[in-house]
Amino acid sequence: MFCRSNSLKSTETMRLMLSVCCGIIFGFIIGVSFPSSSLTKLNITSSIVSNFPIARDRNNVVSDQKPADPSIKIQNATDQLKIWVPSNPRGAERLPPGIVASESDYYPRRLWGKPSEDLQSKPKYLVTFTVGIKQKHNIDAAVKKFSDDFTILLFHYDGKTTEWDEFEWSKKAIHVSVRKQTKWWYAKRFLHPDIVTPYDYIFIWDEDLGVEHFDAKEYIKLIKKHGLEISQPGLDPRRGTTWQMTKRRGDREVHTTTEEKPGWCADPHLPPCAAFVEIMAPVFSRDAWRCVWYMIQNDLVHGWGLDFALRKCVDPAHKKIGVVDSQWIVHQGLPSLGNEGEAKDGKAPWKGVRDRCRKEWTMFQTRVANAEKAYFNSSSLKSAETMRLIFSVACGVMFGVFLGISFSTSSLTKLNITASIVSNFPIARDRNNIVSSQNHTNSSIKIQNATQQLKIWVPSNPKGAERLPPGLVASESDYYLRRLWGNPSEDLPSKPKCLVTFTVGVKQKHNIDAAVKKFSDDFTILLFHYDGKTTEWDDFEWSKRAIHVSARKQTKWWYAKRFLHPDIVSPYEYIFIWDEDLGVEHFDANEYIKLVKKHGLEISQPGLDPRKGTTWPMTIRRGNGEVHTLTEEKPGKCSDPHLPPCAAFVEIMAPVFSRDAWRCVWHMIQNDLIHGWGLDFALHKCVEPAHEKIGVVDAQWILHQSVPSLGNEGQAKDGKAAWRGVRERCEKEWSMFQSRVENAEKDYYISKGIDTSNFTFKSNGIDPSNFISH
């Protein structure tokens, strides 16, 4: 620490010295020129400026050069056609803005028909419950308080989901099942702000709430009326222990302040006397949630202490955080998740859980305090350093002016003038000195100034998290399972490096069992269930440690867009997004990873057994090597040997993406085009050079069994089999996606002033020769 401090001081000293020297030189030039009426000295200065290296127009610089090789022109044209948009979301810079889908939703889609006709209405609100099967009838009563204007999302900590099928609403709900995980663990992984952005309000509720006196529609009306960004229903004061702030009052619609025990509130505008709701039944506006999500820590899963920090996400918090009294609930106080802990050293399971809760509260409080301290210290240092530099340069300039003037006149009388200027120059002074030097008659002005200085606003933070100190912002998450007890730092003996997902139905569970066993403990397993059956997978021990997501009749790419946000899967080096009908007898995941790393593949797939199923020549396995990146197709299929389907191409049944490639691909997936047809022809836009970084691994190969499982989930119509309607939609989506890509690229080039009249837009790119000849 001492060495680092000396280094910083040395760097700052050098910067100050350089600033002063530059100022003196500049001032000397001015001073020398100042007293004489002759223009000769001005010419000297002009000559210096004319020879100084400055940025000139690129076209003028290029025109001075005379390249003999015409390939330089071709290279310039190709470079102009490359897309790079810094204003796009991180990772999507290679895509034209018009194709970027940076946000998603939880709206279910049909497997058939026109995408534009999928949604008769779009729910405006989202309600989530973290549940166990023992509370299913309580949850049934709660869900019935929410209209069709709400998307229902259940987080199952006990692994039981199929058992909820007795309720009709459950078949339309989204179910996420991960054993022994908490509400805030789920919220950090499955409620990313970019996914829930279509919803005006997000309810994140426990399972033990009595809702006899609650109506969701009326509740929404009241929080809109009173401008509440973060809220909760009032709690019945006759049941359970609670904070004074969250107890229901019978004489009003809403309250935002209260009185607590003496000494509990240092400020009447701060928690727990104001700007405070509890974590059992909070409701967030879209904007407030975007901030709160970034504040939730990945390892602190119980959320204790979060309620005291929510105020950091809205301003003024004491007006925009409140309790709705006229729509109230009963907290039943059931220790359901607490009993999922581990008995240790003679302690009941719930005691270990409670100990961790308290520990997390302390840890979170410390993190907040340290992050704010670091922020204010860095802001103060930057401000002071900037002022020091300005002052140093100014002094240097004035001293240089004095030297220059003295040099030409040998008069010392002007020294007094310079000294007087310096003595009156405004410099950065200590904040306390500034305050003490002011003669305010109203002390409230001082308080207001201090409050303004303590407010946090960091434009470089992720969107929505600007009010938070950077050291507190958790901008990415993971799918690592956490314990309910113990030290957070000891939760993870190891962290899986890769993620594998399968989109499955229960009929293929034995095939998936064989596939999963090809992946070691270095892989997180995530199953997407299109048939709503998850409990049936308990036959397999690995399934109890896997993550299960269930939404009926949804496709792999619908799931991928909702549950594989790049910020959530960021810890994984590679993401496998696979179908359920793959034979893996000749496949080993660890060896596969070694090969894609060895050959530098960012997007890949195993080779396909040529003896089974129809496929593209590019993806057929070759028996004489480890990897291939190009092939030959039928005449006319490939306009360029470096573009799909002859190169830079894998199919969508078993792709594997590097972390960086997936961040781009995710932004290219469209929310309404759920089958993914055409996506494989556009993957090359996400890596460069694509013909070298996209390839097929021959030494680790699979068999495509071509089981039309999801296709049979379609709808028979007009005498057509169900799978035909699905197939027609797939083909329609391919055409739609191709058009969107082409239009987005065309708009991008036009915005850059490039004439596209002679371009031939294709899903696999633009021929640079059209640009050159034009």
PDB file of N, CA and C in Angstrom, residues 3 11 75 158 263 412 485 513 552 585 597 614 621 631:
ATOM      1  N   CYS A   3       3.951   1.519  -1.186  1.00  0.00           N
ATOM      2  CA  CYS A   3       4.564   1.677  -2.512  1.00  0.00           C
ATOM      3  C   CYS A   3       3.581   2.273  -3.495  1.00  0.00           C
ATOM      4  N   THR A  11       3.579  10.101  -9.711  1.00  0.00           N
ATOM      5  CA  THR A  11       2.881  10.351 -10.983  1.00  0.00           C
ATOM      6  C   THR A  11       2.234  11.723 -10.979  1.00  0.00           C
ATOM      7  N   GLN A  75      -9.141  -3.176 -49.972  1.00  0.00           N
ATOM      8  CA  GLN A  75      -9.135  -3.249 -48.515  1.00  0.00           C
ATOM      9  C   GLN A  75      -9.916  -2.088 -47.914  1.00  0.00           C
ATOM     10  N   ASP A 158     -38.390 -26.117  -3.741  1.00  0.00           N
ATOM     11  CA  ASP A 158     -38.437 -27.533  -3.329  1.00  0.00           C
ATOM     12  C   ASP A 158     -38.408 -28.513  -4.497  1.00  0.00           C
ATOM     13  N   GLY A 263     -34.324   7.003  19.136  1.00  0.00           N
ATOM     14  CA  GLY A 263     -32.961   6.666  18.726  1.00  0.00           C
ATOM     15  C   GLY A 263     -32.857   5.776  17.512  1.00  0.00           C
ATOM     16  N   LEU A 412      11.905  45.103 -14.755  1.00  0.00           N
ATOM     17  CA  LEU A 412      11.438  44.248 -13.658  1.00  0.00           C
ATOM     18  C   LEU A 412      10.184  44.800 -12.997  1.00  0.00           C
ATOM     19  N   TRP A 485     -27.183 -21.418   4.477  1.00  0.00           N
ATOM     20  CA  TRP A 485     -26.486 -21.272   5.750  1.00  0.00           C
ATOM     21  C   TRP A 485     -24.982 -21.057   5.495  1.00  0.00           C
ATOM     22  N   ASP A 513     -30.560 -37.994 -20.255  1.00  0.00           N
ATOM     23  CA  ASP A 513     -29.739 -38.561 -19.183  1.00  0.00           C
ATOM     24  C   ASP A 513     -28.387 -39.026 -19.736  1.00  0.00           C
ATOM     25  N   ARG A 552     -44.789 -23.842 -21.185  1.00  0.00           N
ATOM     26  CA  ARG A 552     -45.345 -24.806 -22.139  1.00  0.00           C
ATOM     27  C   ARG A 552     -45.306 -24.311 -23.579  1.00  0.00           C
ATOM     28  N   GLU A 585     -22.834 -40.882 -28.261  1.00  0.00           N
ATOM     29  CA  GLU A 585     -21.943 -42.013 -27.995  1.00  0.00           C
ATOM     30  C   GLU A 585     -20.479 -41.663 -28.279  1.00  0.00           C
ATOM     31  N   LYS A 597     -10.742 -24.576 -28.012  1.00  0.00           N
ATOM     32  CA  LYS A 597      -9.710 -23.648 -27.543  1.00  0.00           C
ATOM     33  C   LYS A 597      -8.453 -23.745 -28.412  1.00  0.00           C
ATOM     34  N   THR A 614     -30.724 -35.696 -42.777  1.00  0.00           N
ATOM     35  CA  THR A 614     -30.230 -34.793 -43.823  1.00  0.00           C
ATOM     36  C   THR A 614     -29.644 -33.561 -43.165  1.00  0.00           C
ATOM     37  N   ARG A 621     -19.625 -34.566 -40.441  1.00  0.00           N
ATOM     38  CA  ARG A 621     -18.336 -34.924 -39.865  1.00  0.00           C
ATOM     39  C   ARG A 621     -17.375 -35.456 -40.933  1.00  0.00           C
ATOM     40  N   THR A 631     -16.224 -25.801 -46.533  1.00  0.00           N
ATOM     41  CA  THR A 631     -16.606 -26.965 -47.328  1.00  0.00           C
ATOM     42  C   THR A 631     -16.967 -26.506 -48.730  1.00  0.00           C
TER      43      THR A 631
END
